[in-house]
Amino acid sequence: MALNSFLFICLFPLLCAVYYGLPARWGNAKNLFLLLASYLIYMNWKPVFALVLLGITVLTFLLAPLLEAREGGDPAAGAGGERRRRRIFVVGGLLSLLPLLCFKYYNFLNDSLFALLHAAGLRWELPGLNWAIPVGISFYSFQAYAYLADVFHGRVKAERNPVVYGLFLSFFPQTMCGPISRAGELLPQLRARHGFSAENLSAGAKIWLWGVFLKAVVADRTGMYVDMLCANYEYQSGALCLAACFLYSVQIYADFAGYSLMAVGVARALGFGLVDNFCRPYFAQGITDFWRRWHISLSRWLRDYVYIPLGGSRCAEGRTYLNILLTFLVSGLWHGASWTFVAWGAIHGLVQVAEKKWKFIRRECGRVRQAVQVLLTFAVVNLAWVFFRMPTFGDAFCFLGRIFRWEAGAANLYPEKSSLVFMGAGIGLMLLKDVRDEFFPGRVPLLFHPRRSVRWAGCLFLLFTVLLIGVLDAGQFIYASF
Amino acid sequence: MKKFCFRLLLFALLCAGIDRLFGLGFCYLQDRAHGGYFLRDNYISRTMRADLLVMGSSRAVHHYLPSILGDSLSMECYNAGQDGCGVVYGYGKLQTVFGRYYPKVLLWELTPAFDVYPSDNASYLTNLRPYYDCPGVDSVFDWVNPAERWKMLSYAYRYNSRVLNLLNDFVSHVPLTSDGYLPNPGRMNYEPEVREEPESCEVDPLKLRCLLRLMEQTRGKMRLVVAASPRYLPEGFAGRVQNPGIEYVKGLCRARGILFLDYYNDSRFVGKKQYFKDSMHLNDEGAEVFSRIVASDLHRAL
C-alpha cells in the first residue's frame, strides 16, 4: 500500500487513533500494534512477500547476539572466538542478502553468463526464474545487513526484544522505498515512549503533504510526457529528446524525494524521526557533492559497508580510486539488475574519480564559477540518467545520438497545453522551494510559519493544488521497483 | 488533545467548504461552456439526438466523417469518440445518452488496446467525472474501483486536471466541431516500424464486462455495429498480421449476431502513407476515403 493511496489516507487516521489511544507506558503493546499494522500494510502488495521479510528478520535477530563481542573479553576464547564471530558475521551477512541476490540478480547473472559462454561458443543455461521481486527487498535487506555489521563492529548492541527488532525492519513508512535507517538511529526511538504530540502530527502531515505534491503534481505529470517521448524516441527530434532527458531528471527526483518525504512525514506523525533522504541534489557542485545530497541513506550505507571495508581513502591513491569505482558499481547494481545500471554507476564513479584526481571542483570560489559547477554537474547527472531510464545500451546511445546530432523528428509529440501549464507550475513551485531552502534557509516558511492563518493557507493551497492538477491515478513509485 | 481535535475538525470543515465552493464554480463554468471539449461533451450528454452515433477512441473521432455517413444513410449522425478512451469511458458516456434516448445505430470503433487488453482503467474516468451525477454513470465508477464513490464526494477531484480546459471553454466561443468529428491534418512522412501484435489475447475483465453489457443493453433497442478501422501497414503485409483482440471481439459479435466490419488489415490502405497521420491514425484524406467505404458497407448491411 503506497503512502499516497486513498486506502492509506483513510486508514492512517484510524491507525493514529489506536496508536495514540494506547497509553505511552504500554510501549511494547504500541510497538506490537505498529508491527502488526506494518505487516498488514506490506501484505497488501502480495501476502507471500511477507515471508521473505519475516525470514530475514528472524535470521538476523537470532544471529545478532552471537556477533556481540563479550565485554571484558573471554581470554579462553581468544583469537578462536574472534574467528568464530567473524565466520558467523560473513555467513549471516550473506544469508541476509541471499533473498535479494536470488530474487533480483539470479536472472541477470544467468543471462550474462549465458551470453558470455555463448560468445565463447558454449551453450549452457540454467532455467530462468519467473518470480516477482518482493517490494522493498533491496531496502530492508541492506538495513538488516547493516544491523549485523553494526553489532559485529560493536557500534550497537544486539536487540533482545523481537517486537522492537521486527518493527525496525518492517516499519511501514520505510519498507517500500526506504530510507535505509541505521540501527543506532531507529532502535532507540522504537524503545522510547511515545505519547500523543499534536506538534508531531501536524508537522508530519505537512511534510507528507509536500511529498504528495512532489509525487502527484510534479513527478507523475512529467512522467506521463517522459514515458510518451521515451516510448517513441526514435521519431522525436533532438530537442524533444533533450527535453525528455531534463524532465526525467525532474521526475525521478520528485518521485523519490516525494516518497521519502511521505515516509518521513508519516513516521513523524507517529513520533519517529527518519533520515531525510534528499538535500536539493541538483544544486550540487560536483558528483561527490551530489552523492551527499541524493539518496543520503543509501550513500551512507555504501560508504559505511562497502567503501570503508574496501579500504576507503586510507590507502594508496590508485586503490582509493578503485574503491570509489567499485562502490559505485555496487550502487548501480543495487538500482537494477542490468548492465545499463552498471554503466550509470560507472559514470558516477569515474566522474568522482576524475574530480578527486584533477580537483577541478572548488568549494571556495566566486559565484559565477559555482553556478558553472552546478550546471556542469547537472549536465553530467542528466546524461547518466539516460542509461538509468533506457532499457538497453542500444536505446541509450541512440537516444543520446539524437540529442548530440540535434536530429529533426519525424513525428514529434508535444504535450497538451494544459499539461504543459500544470507541469510548469509544479516544477516552478518545487524549484522555488528548493531555491529558498538552499540559499535563504528559514525565510518565508509557508507551512511552518509562526502565524496559523499563513500555515493553514499554505496547507489548503497545497491540498487543492494536488486535488486540482495532480495526477491522482498514476502508478508505482520508480524506486519501488528497485 | 481536545484543542488539536477541535482545530482538526475546523480545518476539515474549511476544506469541505472550499471544495463545495469550487464545485459550485466549476458547475457554473461547465454549464456555460461556449466552446472546446466541454461544449462537445455537454452536447453529447445533454442535447444530442442523432440517429447514428459513432463511439470509440481517437481512431473513432478522427476516422469517421458524420457528414458522409449521414448523407449515405439518410440519418443524422454524430461522432462522439474520445481521444485516448475506450469501452470503459464509452460505456459510461453512453449511459448519459441512453438515459434520454436510444439512437437507431451505434457504430463502435474497436481499438484492442483500449477495449480489450488490460490497462489502467482508472485513467479512462477523467473525462467522465464531471458527468458523475448523470443517471447510470456511477455504475462504471464502482466497477473500476469502489473507492471512487467516496472520492467523488470532492468536487475538486471531479474536475481534476480539467480546470484549464473548463476556463478555456468558458471564455472561448469557438466550438471544436459541429458533428463531433475532429480533423487530423498532416501526412506520415516516415516509415514506421511494424510493431508485433500480441500473440495471445489477454482480456481485461472490466473491459469485457463493459463490452458485454453494451451488447446486452443495445439488443432489441438499436442496431450495434462494431468496426475496426485500418492502421498503416507497409506493402507486402496485407492480411499477414492478425490482431488477437479483434479476433476475440469478432467471435463475441458472431455469437450474438452483431455486425462486425473488419478493415484493420484492409488492402486498400496498405502502403498508402498519404492516408495516414501516423501508424494508427488516418489523416483527413484517409478518413474521407474510409468513411465512404464504411458508408457504402453500412448502406448494404442496414
mmCIF file with all atom_site columns, C-alpha atoms in Angstrom, chain B residues 26-185:
data_model
loop_
_atom_site.group_PDB
_atom_site.id
_atom_site.type_symbol
_atom_site.label_atom_id
_atom_site.label_alt_id
_atom_site.label_comp_id
_atom_site.label_asym_id
_atom_site.label_entity_id
_atom_site.label_seq_id
_atom_site.pdbx_PDB_ins_code
_atom_site.Cartn_x
_atom_site.Cartn_y
_atom_site.Cartn_z
_atom_site.occupancy
_atom_site.B_iso_or_equiv
_atom_site.pdbx_formal_charge
_atom_site.auth_seq_id
_atom_site.auth_comp_id
_atom_site.auth_asym_id
_atom_site.auth_atom_id
_atom_site.pdbx_PDB_model_num
ATOM 1   C CA . PHE B 1 26  ? -16.966 24.552 -11.790 1.00 0.00 ? 26  PHE B CA 1
ATOM 2   C CA . CYS B 1 27  ? -20.588 23.524 -12.400 1.00 0.00 ? 27  CYS B CA 1
ATOM 3   C CA . TYR B 1 28  ? -21.377 27.115 -13.397 1.00 0.00 ? 28  TYR B CA 1
ATOM 4   C CA . LEU B 1 29  ? -18.466 27.162 -15.858 1.00 0.00 ? 29  LEU B CA 1
ATOM 5   C CA . GLN B 1 30  ? -19.328 23.729 -17.225 1.00 0.00 ? 30  GLN B CA 1
ATOM 6   C CA . ASP B 1 31  ? -22.974 24.594 -17.838 1.00 0.00 ? 31  ASP B CA 1
ATOM 7   C CA . ARG B 1 32  ? -21.956 27.735 -19.685 1.00 0.00 ? 32  ARG B CA 1
ATOM 8   C CA . ALA B 1 33  ? -19.138 26.294 -21.814 1.00 0.00 ? 33  ALA B CA 1
ATOM 9   C CA . HIS B 1 34  ? -19.152 28.069 -25.167 1.00 0.00 ? 34  HIS B CA 1
ATOM 10  C CA . GLY B 1 35  ? -16.516 26.020 -26.932 1.00 0.00 ? 35  GLY B CA 1
ATOM 11  C CA . GLY B 1 36  ? -13.950 23.243 -26.707 1.00 0.00 ? 36  GLY B CA 1
ATOM 12  C CA . TYR B 1 37  ? -14.391 19.755 -25.314 1.00 0.00 ? 37  TYR B CA 1
ATOM 13  C CA . PHE B 1 38  ? -16.816 20.728 -22.561 1.00 0.00 ? 38  PHE B CA 1
ATOM 14  C CA . LEU B 1 39  ? -19.289 22.134 -25.103 1.00 0.00 ? 39  LEU B CA 1
ATOM 15  C CA . ARG B 1 40  ? -18.934 18.909 -27.128 1.00 0.00 ? 40  ARG B CA 1
ATOM 16  C CA . ASP B 1 41  ? -19.276 16.703 -24.031 1.00 0.00 ? 41  ASP B CA 1
ATOM 17  C CA . ASN B 1 42  ? -22.267 18.673 -22.750 1.00 0.00 ? 42  ASN B CA 1
ATOM 18  C CA . TYR B 1 43  ? -23.897 18.339 -26.151 1.00 0.00 ? 43  TYR B CA 1
ATOM 19  C CA . ILE B 1 44  ? -23.364 14.563 -26.247 1.00 0.00 ? 44  ILE B CA 1
ATOM 20  C CA . SER B 1 45  ? -24.650 14.015 -22.705 1.00 0.00 ? 45  SER B CA 1
ATOM 21  C CA . ARG B 1 46  ? -27.471 16.559 -22.611 1.00 0.00 ? 46  ARG B CA 1
ATOM 22  C CA . THR B 1 47  ? -28.769 17.556 -26.056 1.00 0.00 ? 47  THR B CA 1
ATOM 23  C CA . MET B 1 48  ? -27.713 15.218 -28.870 1.00 0.00 ? 48  MET B CA 1
ATOM 24  C CA . ARG B 1 49  ? -30.450 13.253 -30.674 1.00 0.00 ? 49  ARG B CA 1
ATOM 25  C CA . ALA B 1 50  ? -28.508 11.780 -33.606 1.00 0.00 ? 50  ALA B CA 1
ATOM 26  C CA . ASP B 1 51  ? -29.804 8.522  -35.126 1.00 0.00 ? 51  ASP B CA 1
ATOM 27  C CA . LEU B 1 52  ? -26.363 7.217  -35.993 1.00 0.00 ? 52  LEU B CA 1
ATOM 28  C CA . LEU B 1 53  ? -23.824 7.522  -33.222 1.00 0.00 ? 53  LEU B CA 1
ATOM 29  C CA . VAL B 1 54  ? -20.116 6.775  -33.603 1.00 0.00 ? 54  VAL B CA 1
ATOM 30  C CA . MET B 1 55  ? -18.248 5.867  -30.402 1.00 0.00 ? 55  MET B CA 1
ATOM 31  C CA . GLY B 1 56  ? -14.730 4.772  -29.565 1.00 0.00 ? 56  GLY B CA 1
ATOM 32  C CA . SER B 1 57  ? -11.244 6.174  -29.073 1.00 0.00 ? 57  SER B CA 1
ATOM 33  C CA . SER B 1 58  ? -9.154  8.574  -31.179 1.00 0.00 ? 58  SER B CA 1
ATOM 34  C CA . ARG B 1 59  ? -9.490  6.116  -34.043 1.00 0.00 ? 59  ARG B CA 1
ATOM 35  C CA . ALA B 1 60  ? -13.234 6.797  -33.943 1.00 0.00 ? 60  ALA B CA 1
ATOM 36  C CA . VAL B 1 61  ? -13.086 10.549 -33.569 1.00 0.00 ? 61  VAL B CA 1
ATOM 37  C CA . HIS B 1 62  ? -10.564 11.025 -36.416 1.00 0.00 ? 62  HIS B CA 1
ATOM 38  C CA . HIS B 1 63  ? -11.712 8.270  -38.802 1.00 0.00 ? 63  HIS B CA 1
ATOM 39  C CA . TYR B 1 64  ? -15.473 8.653  -39.299 1.00 0.00 ? 64  TYR B CA 1
ATOM 40  C CA . LEU B 1 65  ? -16.939 11.704 -41.054 1.00 0.00 ? 65  LEU B CA 1
ATOM 41  C CA . PRO B 1 66  ? -20.550 12.076 -39.913 1.00 0.00 ? 66  PRO B CA 1
ATOM 42  C CA . SER B 1 67  ? -21.361 14.181 -42.973 1.00 0.00 ? 67  SER B CA 1
ATOM 43  C CA . ILE B 1 68  ? -20.542 11.263 -45.317 1.00 0.00 ? 68  ILE B CA 1
ATOM 44  C CA . LEU B 1 69  ? -22.123 8.569  -43.129 1.00 0.00 ? 69  LEU B CA 1
ATOM 45  C CA . GLY B 1 70  ? -25.237 10.668 -42.500 1.00 0.00 ? 70  GLY B CA 1
ATOM 46  C CA . ASP B 1 71  ? -25.740 11.549 -46.175 1.00 0.00 ? 71  ASP B CA 1
ATOM 47  C CA . SER B 1 72  ? -25.301 7.992  -47.314 1.00 0.00 ? 72  SER B CA 1
ATOM 48  C CA . LEU B 1 73  ? -27.668 6.505  -44.735 1.00 0.00 ? 73  LEU B CA 1
ATOM 49  C CA . SER B 1 74  ? -30.071 9.462  -44.647 1.00 0.00 ? 74  SER B CA 1
ATOM 50  C CA . MET B 1 75  ? -29.668 9.724  -40.898 1.00 0.00 ? 75  MET B CA 1
ATOM 51  C CA . GLU B 1 76  ? -28.429 12.417 -38.603 1.00 0.00 ? 76  GLU B CA 1
ATOM 52  C CA . CYS B 1 77  ? -25.006 11.281 -37.475 1.00 0.00 ? 77  CYS B CA 1
ATOM 53  C CA . TYR B 1 78  ? -22.725 12.398 -34.633 1.00 0.00 ? 78  TYR B CA 1
ATOM 54  C CA . ASN B 1 79  ? -19.178 11.289 -33.829 1.00 0.00 ? 79  ASN B CA 1
ATOM 55  C CA . ALA B 1 80  ? -18.869 11.014 -30.051 1.00 0.00 ? 80  ALA B CA 1
ATOM 56  C CA . GLY B 1 81  ? -15.437 9.344  -29.937 1.00 0.00 ? 81  GLY B CA 1
ATOM 57  C CA . GLN B 1 82  ? -12.913 10.496 -27.383 1.00 0.00 ? 82  GLN B CA 1
ATOM 58  C CA . ASP B 1 83  ? -9.121  10.580 -27.694 1.00 0.00 ? 83  ASP B CA 1
ATOM 59  C CA . GLY B 1 84  ? -7.360  8.021  -25.506 1.00 0.00 ? 84  GLY B CA 1
ATOM 60  C CA . CYS B 1 85  ? -10.573 6.483  -24.184 1.00 0.00 ? 85  CYS B CA 1
ATOM 61  C CA . GLY B 1 86  ? -12.066 3.070  -24.783 1.00 0.00 ? 86  GLY B CA 1
ATOM 62  C CA . VAL B 1 87  ? -15.021 0.993  -23.744 1.00 0.00 ? 87  VAL B CA 1
ATOM 63  C CA . VAL B 1 88  ? -14.815 1.872  -20.042 1.00 0.00 ? 88  VAL B CA 1
ATOM 64  C CA . TYR B 1 89  ? -15.307 5.549  -20.831 1.00 0.00 ? 89  TYR B CA 1
ATOM 65  C CA . GLY B 1 90  ? -17.630 4.777  -23.744 1.00 0.00 ? 90  GLY B CA 1
ATOM 66  C CA . TYR B 1 91  ? -19.962 2.634  -21.682 1.00 0.00 ? 91  TYR B CA 1
ATOM 67  C CA . GLY B 1 92  ? -20.245 5.373  -19.042 1.00 0.00 ? 92  GLY B CA 1
ATOM 68  C CA . LYS B 1 93  ? -20.730 8.115  -21.617 1.00 0.00 ? 93  LYS B CA 1
ATOM 69  C CA . LEU B 1 94  ? -23.420 6.113  -23.390 1.00 0.00 ? 94  LEU B CA 1
ATOM 70  C CA . GLN B 1 95  ? -25.392 5.905  -20.142 1.00 0.00 ? 95  GLN B CA 1
ATOM 71  C CA . THR B 1 96  ? -25.785 9.704  -20.295 1.00 0.00 ? 96  THR B CA 1
ATOM 72  C CA . VAL B 1 97  ? -27.236 9.249  -23.805 1.00 0.00 ? 97  VAL B CA 1
ATOM 73  C CA . PHE B 1 98  ? -29.392 6.185  -23.128 1.00 0.00 ? 98  PHE B CA 1
ATOM 74  C CA . GLY B 1 99  ? -30.956 7.958  -20.176 1.00 0.00 ? 99  GLY B CA 1
ATOM 75  C CA . ARG B 1 100 ? -32.540 10.353 -22.732 1.00 0.00 ? 100 ARG B CA 1
ATOM 76  C CA . TYR B 1 101 ? -32.991 8.354  -25.967 1.00 0.00 ? 101 TYR B CA 1
ATOM 77  C CA . TYR B 1 102 ? -31.743 5.403  -27.978 1.00 0.00 ? 102 TYR B CA 1
ATOM 78  C CA . PRO B 1 103 ? -30.089 6.107  -31.357 1.00 0.00 ? 103 PRO B CA 1
ATOM 79  C CA . LYS B 1 104 ? -31.061 3.850  -34.258 1.00 0.00 ? 104 LYS B CA 1
ATOM 80  C CA . VAL B 1 105 ? -27.500 2.711  -34.965 1.00 0.00 ? 105 VAL B CA 1
ATOM 81  C CA . LEU B 1 106 ? -24.469 2.647  -32.701 1.00 0.00 ? 106 LEU B CA 1
ATOM 82  C CA . LEU B 1 107 ? -21.169 2.257  -34.560 1.00 0.00 ? 107 LEU B CA 1
ATOM 83  C CA . TRP B 1 108 ? -18.465 1.138  -32.156 1.00 0.00 ? 108 TRP B CA 1
ATOM 84  C CA . GLU B 1 109 ? -14.856 1.564  -33.328 1.00 0.00 ? 109 GLU B CA 1
ATOM 85  C CA . LEU B 1 110 ? -12.857 -1.215 -31.727 1.00 0.00 ? 110 LEU B CA 1
ATOM 86  C CA . THR B 1 111 ? -9.304  -0.448 -30.586 1.00 0.00 ? 111 THR B CA 1
ATOM 87  C CA . PRO B 1 112 ? -7.983  -3.530 -28.759 1.00 0.00 ? 112 PRO B CA 1
ATOM 88  C CA . ALA B 1 113 ? -5.509  -1.521 -26.655 1.00 0.00 ? 113 ALA B CA 1
ATOM 89  C CA . PHE B 1 114 ? -8.384  0.455  -25.152 1.00 0.00 ? 114 PHE B CA 1
ATOM 90  C CA . ASP B 1 115 ? -11.246 -2.027 -25.488 1.00 0.00 ? 115 ASP B CA 1
ATOM 91  C CA . VAL B 1 116 ? -9.784  -5.479 -24.844 1.00 0.00 ? 116 VAL B CA 1
ATOM 92  C CA . TYR B 1 117 ? -6.262  -5.638 -23.384 1.00 0.00 ? 117 TYR B CA 1
ATOM 93  C CA . PRO B 1 118 ? -5.556  -4.886 -19.715 1.00 0.00 ? 118 PRO B CA 1
ATOM 94  C CA . SER B 1 119 ? -4.524  -1.336 -18.842 1.00 0.00 ? 119 SER B CA 1
ATOM 95  C CA . ASP B 1 120 ? -5.113  1.207  -16.095 1.00 0.00 ? 120 ASP B CA 1
ATOM 96  C CA . ASN B 1 121 ? -8.890  1.585  -16.307 1.00 0.00 ? 121 ASN B CA 1
ATOM 97  C CA . ALA B 1 122 ? -8.991  4.428  -13.765 1.00 0.00 ? 122 ALA B CA 1
ATOM 98  C CA . SER B 1 123 ? -7.330  6.719  -16.305 1.00 0.00 ? 123 SER B CA 1
ATOM 99  C CA . TYR B 1 124 ? -10.434 6.490  -18.531 1.00 0.00 ? 124 TYR B CA 1
ATOM 100 C CA . LEU B 1 125 ? -12.619 8.070  -15.860 1.00 0.00 ? 125 LEU B CA 1
ATOM 101 C CA . THR B 1 126 ? -11.093 11.575 -16.057 1.00 0.00 ? 126 THR B CA 1
ATOM 102 C CA . ASN B 1 127 ? -13.473 12.775 -18.794 1.00 0.00 ? 127 ASN B CA 1
ATOM 103 C CA . LEU B 1 128 ? -16.455 11.088 -17.155 1.00 0.00 ? 128 LEU B CA 1
ATOM 104 C CA . ARG B 1 129 ? -16.040 12.594 -13.688 1.00 0.00 ? 129 ARG B CA 1
ATOM 105 C CA . PRO B 1 130 ? -17.795 15.923 -14.424 1.00 0.00 ? 130 PRO B CA 1
ATOM 106 C CA . TYR B 1 131 ? -20.833 13.859 -15.543 1.00 0.00 ? 131 TYR B CA 1
ATOM 107 C CA . TYR B 1 132 ? -20.879 11.582 -12.492 1.00 0.00 ? 132 TYR B CA 1
ATOM 108 C CA . ASP B 1 133 ? -24.323 12.845 -11.459 1.00 0.00 ? 133 ASP B CA 1
ATOM 109 C CA . CYS B 1 134 ? -25.932 11.720 -14.740 1.00 0.00 ? 134 CYS B CA 1
ATOM 110 C CA . PRO B 1 135 ? -28.058 8.594  -14.111 1.00 0.00 ? 135 PRO B CA 1
ATOM 111 C CA . GLY B 1 136 ? -26.295 5.273  -14.690 1.00 0.00 ? 136 GLY B CA 1
ATOM 112 C CA . VAL B 1 137 ? -22.765 6.681  -14.861 1.00 0.00 ? 137 VAL B CA 1
ATOM 113 C CA . ASP B 1 138 ? -21.867 5.806  -11.277 1.00 0.00 ? 138 ASP B CA 1
ATOM 114 C CA . SER B 1 139 ? -22.003 2.071  -12.029 1.00 0.00 ? 139 SER B CA 1
ATOM 115 C CA . VAL B 1 140 ? -18.867 2.216  -14.171 1.00 0.00 ? 140 VAL B CA 1
ATOM 116 C CA . PHE B 1 141 ? -17.028 4.079  -11.402 1.00 0.00 ? 141 PHE B CA 1
ATOM 117 C CA . ASP B 1 142 ? -17.989 1.318  -8.980  1.00 0.00 ? 142 ASP B CA 1
ATOM 118 C CA . TRP B 1 143 ? -16.689 -1.327 -11.367 1.00 0.00 ? 143 TRP B CA 1
ATOM 119 C CA . VAL B 1 144 ? -13.342 0.417  -11.791 1.00 0.00 ? 144 VAL B CA 1
ATOM 120 C CA . ASN B 1 145 ? -12.849 0.998  -8.089  1.00 0.00 ? 145 ASN B CA 1
ATOM 121 C CA . PRO B 1 146 ? -15.475 1.009  -5.340  1.00 0.00 ? 146 PRO B CA 1
ATOM 122 C CA . ALA B 1 147 ? -13.489 3.737  -3.567  1.00 0.00 ? 147 ALA B CA 1
ATOM 123 C CA . GLU B 1 148 ? -14.317 6.128  -6.438  1.00 0.00 ? 148 GLU B CA 1
ATOM 124 C CA . ARG B 1 149 ? -17.756 6.605  -4.847  1.00 0.00 ? 149 ARG B CA 1
ATOM 125 C CA . TRP B 1 150 ? -16.078 8.238  -1.860  1.00 0.00 ? 150 TRP B CA 1
ATOM 126 C CA . LYS B 1 151 ? -13.554 10.187 -3.885  1.00 0.00 ? 151 LYS B CA 1
ATOM 127 C CA . MET B 1 152 ? -16.372 11.684 -5.937  1.00 0.00 ? 152 MET B CA 1
ATOM 128 C CA . LEU B 1 153 ? -17.620 13.444 -2.816  1.00 0.00 ? 153 LEU B CA 1
ATOM 129 C CA . SER B 1 154 ? -14.916 16.007 -3.588  1.00 0.00 ? 154 SER B CA 1
ATOM 130 C CA . TYR B 1 155 ? -15.820 18.440 -6.355  1.00 0.00 ? 155 TYR B CA 1
ATOM 131 C CA . ALA B 1 156 ? -12.180 19.445 -6.818  1.00 0.00 ? 156 ALA B CA 1
ATOM 132 C CA . TYR B 1 157 ? -11.425 15.787 -7.534  1.00 0.00 ? 157 TYR B CA 1
ATOM 133 C CA . ARG B 1 158 ? -14.238 15.589 -10.093 1.00 0.00 ? 158 ARG B CA 1
ATOM 134 C CA . TYR B 1 159 ? -12.584 18.330 -12.141 1.00 0.00 ? 159 TYR B CA 1
ATOM 135 C CA . ASN B 1 160 ? -9.024  17.097 -11.537 1.00 0.00 ? 160 ASN B CA 1
ATOM 136 C CA . SER B 1 161 ? -6.747  18.036 -14.476 1.00 0.00 ? 161 SER B CA 1
ATOM 137 C CA . ARG B 1 162 ? -9.666  19.698 -16.309 1.00 0.00 ? 162 ARG B CA 1
ATOM 138 C CA . VAL B 1 163 ? -9.577  23.160 -14.704 1.00 0.00 ? 163 VAL B CA 1
ATOM 139 C CA . LEU B 1 164 ? -7.772  24.935 -17.547 1.00 0.00 ? 164 LEU B CA 1
ATOM 140 C CA . ASN B 1 165 ? -9.986  23.291 -20.185 1.00 0.00 ? 165 ASN B CA 1
ATOM 141 C CA . LEU B 1 166 ? -13.005 24.383 -18.191 1.00 0.00 ? 166 LEU B CA 1
ATOM 142 C CA . LEU B 1 167 ? -11.857 28.007 -18.039 1.00 0.00 ? 167 LEU B CA 1
ATOM 143 C CA . ASN B 1 168 ? -10.786 27.990 -21.685 1.00 0.00 ? 168 ASN B CA 1
ATOM 144 C CA . ASP B 1 169 ? -14.092 26.517 -22.857 1.00 0.00 ? 169 ASP B CA 1
ATOM 145 C CA . PHE B 1 170 ? -15.989 29.103 -20.818 1.00 0.00 ? 170 PHE B CA 1
ATOM 146 C CA . VAL B 1 171 ? -14.038 32.013 -22.333 1.00 0.00 ? 171 VAL B CA 1
ATOM 147 C CA . SER B 1 172 ? -13.673 30.605 -25.855 1.00 0.00 ? 172 SER B CA 1
ATOM 148 C CA . HIS B 1 173 ? -16.580 30.925 -28.255 1.00 0.00 ? 173 HIS B CA 1
ATOM 149 C CA . VAL B 1 174 ? -15.163 28.581 -30.879 1.00 0.00 ? 174 VAL B CA 1
ATOM 150 C CA . PRO B 1 175 ? -16.891 25.187 -30.990 1.00 0.00 ? 175 PRO B CA 1
ATOM 151 C CA . LEU B 1 176 ? -14.470 22.347 -31.711 1.00 0.00 ? 176 LEU B CA 1
ATOM 152 C CA . THR B 1 177 ? -16.796 20.756 -34.199 1.00 0.00 ? 177 THR B CA 1
ATOM 153 C CA . SER B 1 178 ? -20.394 20.710 -35.375 1.00 0.00 ? 178 SER B CA 1
ATOM 154 C CA . ASP B 1 179 ? -20.764 16.961 -35.887 1.00 0.00 ? 179 ASP B CA 1
ATOM 155 C CA . GLY B 1 180 ? -18.227 15.591 -33.406 1.00 0.00 ? 180 GLY B CA 1
ATOM 156 C CA . TYR B 1 181 ? -15.561 14.694 -35.988 1.00 0.00 ? 181 TYR B CA 1
ATOM 157 C CA . LEU B 1 182 ? -12.139 16.172 -35.213 1.00 0.00 ? 182 LEU B CA 1
ATOM 158 C CA . PRO B 1 183 ? -9.887  16.678 -38.244 1.00 0.00 ? 183 PRO B CA 1
ATOM 159 C CA . ASN B 1 184 ? -6.420  15.147 -38.186 1.00 0.00 ? 184 ASN B CA 1
ATOM 160 C CA . PRO B 1 185 ? -4.367  17.135 -40.692 1.00 0.00 ? 185 PRO B CA 1
#
